[in-house]
Amino acid sequence: KYILPPLLKKFLQLYPQVNIQLKTAMSQEVFNMINNRQIQVGLLRGDYSWTGEKCLLQEDPICLVSSTLLSLKNLPQLPQIHRPLDKPLQAAINSWWQSRYKEPPYIHMEVDTQDSCIQLVTEGLGYTILSELVSRDYPYLWHHQLEFPDGSLLTRKTHAYIQKESQENRLIRAFFDFLCSCPPDKSQ
């Protein structure tokens, strides 16, 4: 479900002398780091306002996940297990919800981690909303890609961003171009 490790492995096979300093964080924090020039290249999930160069690495459908088949028309009355999401993803889910329902979701439980959320869903205590990258790790759970009324899927994009000042550095540029040239691995 993580796209960076196999990409790093391939890049380091091409450039074995390169020393990469890796920092991981939530997308909003990575965005702040690249904006504050603390990092040169960042991988972010979600859409962020950026005037510099970026490229799309992956687009992942967002899914409703439950231990049993659900009726979408009854969703507002069904218990949702909610976890904290970054602002762009929460805004996208809210937009999808408002395009379908007049009433808010019935948030039955709030948990702090994705793992807790999955365990509660597995026990049949409610449904949740996850990316397909995550939901496919649980084939015993029912999942349904979320669609807007026009038939378009609710998705979450992953982009690589490069800081303008870093584009002149040949190694950093090579890494960014490498990331942008790699097709997404659907098995990840």
PDB file of C-alpha atoms in Angstrom:
ATOM      1  CA  LYS A   1       0.000   0.000   0.000  1.00  0.00           C
ATOM      2  CA  TYR A   2       3.013   2.259   0.180  1.00  0.00           C
ATOM      3  CA  ILE A   3       4.466   3.384  -3.129  1.00  0.00           C
ATOM      4  CA  LEU A   4       7.719   4.881  -1.889  1.00  0.00           C
ATOM      5  CA  PRO A   5       9.721   1.808  -0.719  1.00  0.00           C
ATOM      6  CA  PRO A   6       9.785   0.011  -4.097  1.00  0.00           C
ATOM      7  CA  LEU A   7      10.536   3.305  -5.872  1.00  0.00           C
ATOM      8  CA  LEU A   8      13.409   4.053  -3.491  1.00  0.00           C
ATOM      9  CA  LYS A   9      14.789   0.577  -4.038  1.00  0.00           C
ATOM     10  CA  LYS A  10      14.744   1.011  -7.833  1.00  0.00           C
ATOM     11  CA  PHE A  11      16.277   4.489  -7.640  1.00  0.00           C
ATOM     12  CA  LEU A  12      19.084   3.338  -5.332  1.00  0.00           C
ATOM     13  CA  GLN A  13      19.835   0.462  -7.703  1.00  0.00           C
ATOM     14  CA  LEU A  14      20.351   3.061 -10.447  1.00  0.00           C
ATOM     15  CA  TYR A  15      22.268   5.450  -8.166  1.00  0.00           C
ATOM     16  CA  PRO A  16      23.924   3.268  -5.495  1.00  0.00           C
ATOM     17  CA  GLN A  17      26.230   6.073  -4.281  1.00  0.00           C
ATOM     18  CA  VAL A  18      23.330   8.390  -3.392  1.00  0.00           C
ATOM     19  CA  ASN A  19      22.552   8.946   0.269  1.00  0.00           C
ATOM     20  CA  ILE A  20      18.832   9.655   0.733  1.00  0.00           C
ATOM     21  CA  GLN A  21      17.601  11.274   3.909  1.00  0.00           C
ATOM     22  CA  LEU A  22      13.997  10.178   4.350  1.00  0.00           C
ATOM     23  CA  LYS A  23      11.417  11.822   6.592  1.00  0.00           C
ATOM     24  CA  THR A  24       7.891  10.474   6.879  1.00  0.00           C
ATOM     25  CA  ALA A  25       4.867  12.360   8.126  1.00  0.00           C
ATOM     26  CA  MET A  26       1.230  13.048   7.363  1.00  0.00           C
ATOM     27  CA  SER A  27       0.716  14.839   4.047  1.00  0.00           C
ATOM     28  CA  GLN A  28      -0.117  18.198   5.632  1.00  0.00           C
ATOM     29  CA  GLU A  29       3.142  18.101   7.587  1.00  0.00           C
ATOM     30  CA  VAL A  30       5.113  17.117   4.463  1.00  0.00           C
ATOM     31  CA  PHE A  31       3.471  20.008   2.620  1.00  0.00           C
ATOM     32  CA  ASN A  32       4.536  22.374   5.409  1.00  0.00           C
ATOM     33  CA  MET A  33       8.108  20.998   5.257  1.00  0.00           C
ATOM     34  CA  ILE A  34       8.401  21.523   1.503  1.00  0.00           C
ATOM     35  CA  ASN A  35       6.837  24.991   1.794  1.00  0.00           C
ATOM     36  CA  ASN A  36       9.309  25.900   4.556  1.00  0.00           C
ATOM     37  CA  ARG A  37      12.237  24.529   2.503  1.00  0.00           C
ATOM     38  CA  GLN A  38      13.016  21.804   5.040  1.00  0.00           C
ATOM     39  CA  ILE A  39      12.863  19.138   2.301  1.00  0.00           C
ATOM     40  CA  GLN A  40      13.483  19.223  -1.447  1.00  0.00           C
ATOM     41  CA  VAL A  41      10.989  16.620  -2.674  1.00  0.00           C
ATOM     42  CA  GLY A  42       7.754  15.515  -1.038  1.00  0.00           C
ATOM     43  CA  LEU A  43       5.139  12.871  -1.738  1.00  0.00           C
ATOM     44  CA  LEU A  44       1.692  13.993  -0.695  1.00  0.00           C
ATOM     45  CA  ARG A  45      -1.704  12.378  -0.754  1.00  0.00           C
ATOM     46  CA  GLY A  46      -4.504  14.799  -1.510  1.00  0.00           C
ATOM     47  CA  ASP A  47      -4.672  18.042  -3.435  1.00  0.00           C
ATOM     48  CA  TYR A  48      -2.632  20.946  -2.121  1.00  0.00           C
ATOM     49  CA  SER A  49      -2.335  24.406  -3.637  1.00  0.00           C
ATOM     50  CA  TRP A  50       1.180  24.500  -5.099  1.00  0.00           C
ATOM     51  CA  THR A  51       2.697  26.906  -7.591  1.00  0.00           C
ATOM     52  CA  GLY A  52       5.783  24.781  -8.202  1.00  0.00           C
ATOM     53  CA  GLU A  53       6.227  21.629 -10.201  1.00  0.00           C
ATOM     54  CA  LYS A  54       4.436  18.428  -9.255  1.00  0.00           C
ATOM     55  CA  CYS A  55       3.505  15.200 -10.978  1.00  0.00           C
ATOM     56  CA  LEU A  56       0.776  12.649 -10.403  1.00  0.00           C
ATOM     57  CA  LEU A  57       2.063   9.332  -9.073  1.00  0.00           C
ATOM     58  CA  GLN A  58      -1.186   7.544  -8.310  1.00  0.00           C
ATOM     59  CA  GLU A  59      -4.939   8.011  -8.080  1.00  0.00           C
ATOM     60  CA  ASP A  60      -6.689   5.758  -5.592  1.00  0.00           C
ATOM     61  CA  PRO A  61     -10.460   5.240  -5.336  1.00  0.00           C
ATOM     62  CA  ILE A  62     -12.062   5.853  -1.947  1.00  0.00           C
ATOM     63  CA  CYS A  63     -14.265   3.032  -0.672  1.00  0.00           C
ATOM     64  CA  LEU A  64     -16.992   2.333   1.808  1.00  0.00           C
ATOM     65  CA  VAL A  65     -15.876  -0.662   3.893  1.00  0.00           C
ATOM     66  CA  SER A  66     -18.063  -2.910   6.037  1.00  0.00           C
ATOM     67  CA  SER A  67     -18.189  -6.452   7.361  1.00  0.00           C
ATOM     68  CA  THR A  68     -21.414  -6.977   5.382  1.00  0.00           C
ATOM     69  CA  LEU A  69     -23.093  -5.624   2.255  1.00  0.00           C
ATOM     70  CA  LEU A  70     -24.721  -2.238   2.898  1.00  0.00           C
ATOM     71  CA  SER A  71     -27.519  -0.305   1.259  1.00  0.00           C
ATOM     72  CA  LEU A  72     -26.144   3.093   0.272  1.00  0.00           C
ATOM     73  CA  LYS A  73     -29.563   4.716   0.550  1.00  0.00           C
ATOM     74  CA  ASN A  74     -29.638   3.861   4.291  1.00  0.00           C
ATOM     75  CA  LEU A  75     -26.092   5.027   4.959  1.00  0.00           C
ATOM     76  CA  PRO A  76     -27.005   8.121   7.043  1.00  0.00           C
ATOM     77  CA  GLN A  77     -28.764   5.880   9.581  1.00  0.00           C
ATOM     78  CA  LEU A  78     -25.951   3.321   9.802  1.00  0.00           C
ATOM     79  CA  PRO A  79     -23.146   3.599  12.365  1.00  0.00           C
ATOM     80  CA  GLN A  80     -19.931   5.031  10.983  1.00  0.00           C
ATOM     81  CA  ILE A  81     -16.559   4.420  12.562  1.00  0.00           C
ATOM     82  CA  HIS A  82     -14.590   7.580  11.956  1.00  0.00           C
ATOM     83  CA  ARG A  83     -10.889   8.291  12.229  1.00  0.00           C
ATOM     84  CA  PRO A  84      -8.984  11.536  11.788  1.00  0.00           C
ATOM     85  CA  LEU A  85      -8.286  12.376   8.147  1.00  0.00           C
ATOM     86  CA  ASP A  86      -6.209  15.059   6.526  1.00  0.00           C
ATOM     87  CA  LYS A  87      -8.125  18.163   5.445  1.00  0.00           C
ATOM     88  CA  PRO A  88      -8.161  17.492   1.672  1.00  0.00           C
ATOM     89  CA  LEU A  89      -9.470  13.938   2.100  1.00  0.00           C
ATOM     90  CA  GLN A  90     -12.075  14.977   4.674  1.00  0.00           C
ATOM     91  CA  ALA A  91     -13.222  17.789   2.351  1.00  0.00           C
ATOM     92  CA  ALA A  92     -13.524  15.348  -0.567  1.00  0.00           C
ATOM     93  CA  ILE A  93     -15.538  12.867   1.513  1.00  0.00           C
ATOM     94  CA  ASN A  94     -17.766  15.689   2.785  1.00  0.00           C
ATOM     95  CA  SER A  95     -18.360  16.800  -0.802  1.00  0.00           C
ATOM     96  CA  TRP A  96     -19.299  13.260  -1.817  1.00  0.00           C
ATOM     97  CA  TRP A  97     -21.596  12.897   1.215  1.00  0.00           C
ATOM     98  CA  GLN A  98     -23.373  16.200   0.556  1.00  0.00           C
ATOM     99  CA  SER A  99     -23.898  15.227  -3.096  1.00  0.00           C
ATOM    100  CA  ARG A 100     -25.790  12.141  -1.909  1.00  0.00           C
ATOM    101  CA  TYR A 101     -27.459  12.926   1.419  1.00  0.00           C
ATOM    102  CA  LYS A 102     -29.247  15.776   3.174  1.00  0.00           C
ATOM    103  CA  GLU A 103     -28.488  14.548   6.697  1.00  0.00           C
ATOM    104  CA  PRO A 104     -25.030  14.152   8.231  1.00  0.00           C
ATOM    105  CA  PRO A 105     -23.456  10.737   8.853  1.00  0.00           C
ATOM    106  CA  TYR A 106     -24.231   8.925  12.084  1.00  0.00           C
ATOM    107  CA  ILE A 107     -20.745   8.827  13.597  1.00  0.00           C
ATOM    108  CA  HIS A 108     -21.028   6.049  16.128  1.00  0.00           C
ATOM    109  CA  MET A 109     -17.372   5.767  17.120  1.00  0.00           C
ATOM    110  CA  GLU A 110     -14.266   7.881  16.695  1.00  0.00           C
ATOM    111  CA  VAL A 111     -10.887   6.212  16.835  1.00  0.00           C
ATOM    112  CA  ASP A 112      -7.373   7.506  16.418  1.00  0.00           C
ATOM    113  CA  THR A 113      -5.871   4.910  14.073  1.00  0.00           C
ATOM    114  CA  GLN A 114      -6.705   3.128  10.881  1.00  0.00           C
ATOM    115  CA  ASP A 115      -5.930  -0.228  12.527  1.00  0.00           C
ATOM    116  CA  SER A 116      -8.474   0.382  15.307  1.00  0.00           C
ATOM    117  CA  CYS A 117     -11.000   1.414  12.707  1.00  0.00           C
ATOM    118  CA  ILE A 118     -10.504  -1.789  10.694  1.00  0.00           C
ATOM    119  CA  GLN A 119     -10.761  -3.987  13.789  1.00  0.00           C
ATOM    120  CA  LEU A 120     -14.086  -2.401  14.776  1.00  0.00           C
ATOM    121  CA  VAL A 121     -15.413  -2.758  11.225  1.00  0.00           C
ATOM    122  CA  THR A 122     -14.269  -6.396  11.161  1.00  0.00           C
ATOM    123  CA  GLU A 123     -16.335  -7.017  14.309  1.00  0.00           C
ATOM    124  CA  GLY A 124     -19.426  -5.631  12.560  1.00  0.00           C
ATOM    125  CA  LEU A 125     -19.703  -2.497  14.703  1.00  0.00           C
ATOM    126  CA  GLY A 126     -20.109  -0.126  11.763  1.00  0.00           C
ATOM    127  CA  TYR A 127     -18.721   0.931   8.405  1.00  0.00           C
ATOM    128  CA  THR A 128     -15.827   3.200   7.532  1.00  0.00           C
ATOM    129  CA  ILE A 129     -14.404   5.003   4.532  1.00  0.00           C
ATOM    130  CA  LEU A 130     -10.889   4.043   3.374  1.00  0.00           C
ATOM    131  CA  SER A 131      -8.740   4.209   0.289  1.00  0.00           C
ATOM    132  CA  GLU A 132      -8.851   1.175  -1.946  1.00  0.00           C
ATOM    133  CA  LEU A 133      -5.117   0.716  -1.349  1.00  0.00           C
ATOM    134  CA  VAL A 134      -5.955  -0.037   2.278  1.00  0.00           C
ATOM    135  CA  SER A 135      -9.258  -1.851   1.811  1.00  0.00           C
ATOM    136  CA  ARG A 136      -7.793  -4.385  -0.611  1.00  0.00           C
ATOM    137  CA  ASP A 137      -5.625  -5.668   2.257  1.00  0.00           C
ATOM    138  CA  TYR A 138      -8.862  -6.963   3.826  1.00  0.00           C
ATOM    139  CA  PRO A 139     -10.530  -9.142   1.181  1.00  0.00           C
ATOM    140  CA  TYR A 140     -12.942 -10.579   3.757  1.00  0.00           C
ATOM    141  CA  LEU A 141     -14.546  -7.132   4.156  1.00  0.00           C
ATOM    142  CA  TRP A 142     -17.106  -5.748   1.725  1.00  0.00           C
ATOM    143  CA  HIS A 143     -15.978  -2.617  -0.042  1.00  0.00           C
ATOM    144  CA  HIS A 144     -17.663  -0.350  -2.540  1.00  0.00           C
ATOM    145  CA  GLN A 145     -16.036   2.470  -4.527  1.00  0.00           C
ATOM    146  CA  LEU A 146     -17.737   5.778  -3.824  1.00  0.00           C
ATOM    147  CA  GLU A 147     -19.275   7.512  -6.835  1.00  0.00           C
ATOM    148  CA  PHE A 148     -20.663  10.988  -7.263  1.00  0.00           C
ATOM    149  CA  PRO A 149     -24.152  11.269  -8.809  1.00  0.00           C
ATOM    150  CA  ASP A 150     -22.528  11.903 -12.229  1.00  0.00           C
ATOM    151  CA  GLY A 151     -20.778   8.509 -12.026  1.00  0.00           C
ATOM    152  CA  SER A 152     -17.273   9.851 -11.357  1.00  0.00           C
ATOM    153  CA  LEU A 153     -15.322   8.132  -8.617  1.00  0.00           C
ATOM    154  CA  LEU A 154     -14.219   9.782  -5.409  1.00  0.00           C
ATOM    155  CA  THR A 155     -10.439   9.404  -5.525  1.00  0.00           C
ATOM    156  CA  ARG A 156      -7.362  10.502  -3.670  1.00  0.00           C
ATOM    157  CA  LYS A 157      -4.336  11.526  -5.685  1.00  0.00           C
ATOM    158  CA  THR A 158      -0.717  11.119  -4.690  1.00  0.00           C
ATOM    159  CA  HIS A 159       1.687  13.674  -6.163  1.00  0.00           C
ATOM    160  CA  ALA A 160       5.422  14.222  -6.027  1.00  0.00           C
ATOM    161  CA  TYR A 161       6.321  17.870  -5.376  1.00  0.00           C
ATOM    162  CA  ILE A 162       9.710  19.472  -5.933  1.00  0.00           C
ATOM    163  CA  GLN A 163      10.869  22.696  -4.419  1.00  0.00           C
ATOM    164  CA  LYS A 164      11.755  25.318  -7.040  1.00  0.00           C
ATOM    165  CA  GLU A 165      15.226  25.951  -5.630  1.00  0.00           C
ATOM    166  CA  SER A 166      16.000  22.217  -5.712  1.00  0.00           C
ATOM    167  CA  GLN A 167      15.295  21.770  -9.417  1.00  0.00           C
ATOM    168  CA  GLU A 168      18.820  22.914 -10.327  1.00  0.00           C
ATOM    169  CA  ASN A 169      20.465  20.147  -8.268  1.00  0.00           C
ATOM    170  CA  ARG A 170      21.107  17.294 -10.737  1.00  0.00           C
ATOM    171  CA  LEU A 171      20.608  14.468  -8.236  1.00  0.00           C
ATOM    172  CA  ILE A 172      17.419  15.921  -6.776  1.00  0.00           C
ATOM    173  CA  ARG A 173      16.129  16.589 -10.293  1.00  0.00           C
ATOM    174  CA  ALA A 174      17.022  13.017 -11.308  1.00  0.00           C
ATOM    175  CA  PHE A 175      15.125  11.644  -8.301  1.00  0.00           C
ATOM    176  CA  PHE A 176      12.047  13.756  -9.040  1.00  0.00           C
ATOM    177  CA  ASP A 177      12.107  12.825 -12.744  1.00  0.00           C
ATOM    178  CA  PHE A 178      12.526   9.174 -11.783  1.00  0.00           C
ATOM    179  CA  LEU A 179       9.478   9.333  -9.512  1.00  0.00           C
ATOM    180  CA  CYS A 180       7.418  11.007 -12.231  1.00  0.00           C
ATOM    181  CA  SER A 181       8.429   8.471 -14.884  1.00  0.00           C
ATOM    182  CA  CYS A 182       7.526   5.359 -12.868  1.00  0.00           C
ATOM    183  CA  PRO A 183       4.092   3.965 -13.554  1.00  0.00           C
ATOM    184  CA  PRO A 184       2.133   3.171 -10.397  1.00  0.00           C
ATOM    185  CA  ASP A 185       2.343  -0.420  -9.215  1.00  0.00           C
ATOM    186  CA  LYS A 186      -1.259  -1.558  -8.819  1.00  0.00           C
ATOM    187  CA  SER A 187      -0.186  -4.417  -6.536  1.00  0.00           C
ATOM    188  CA  GLN A 188       1.155  -2.067  -3.853  1.00  0.00           C
TER     189      GLN A 188
END
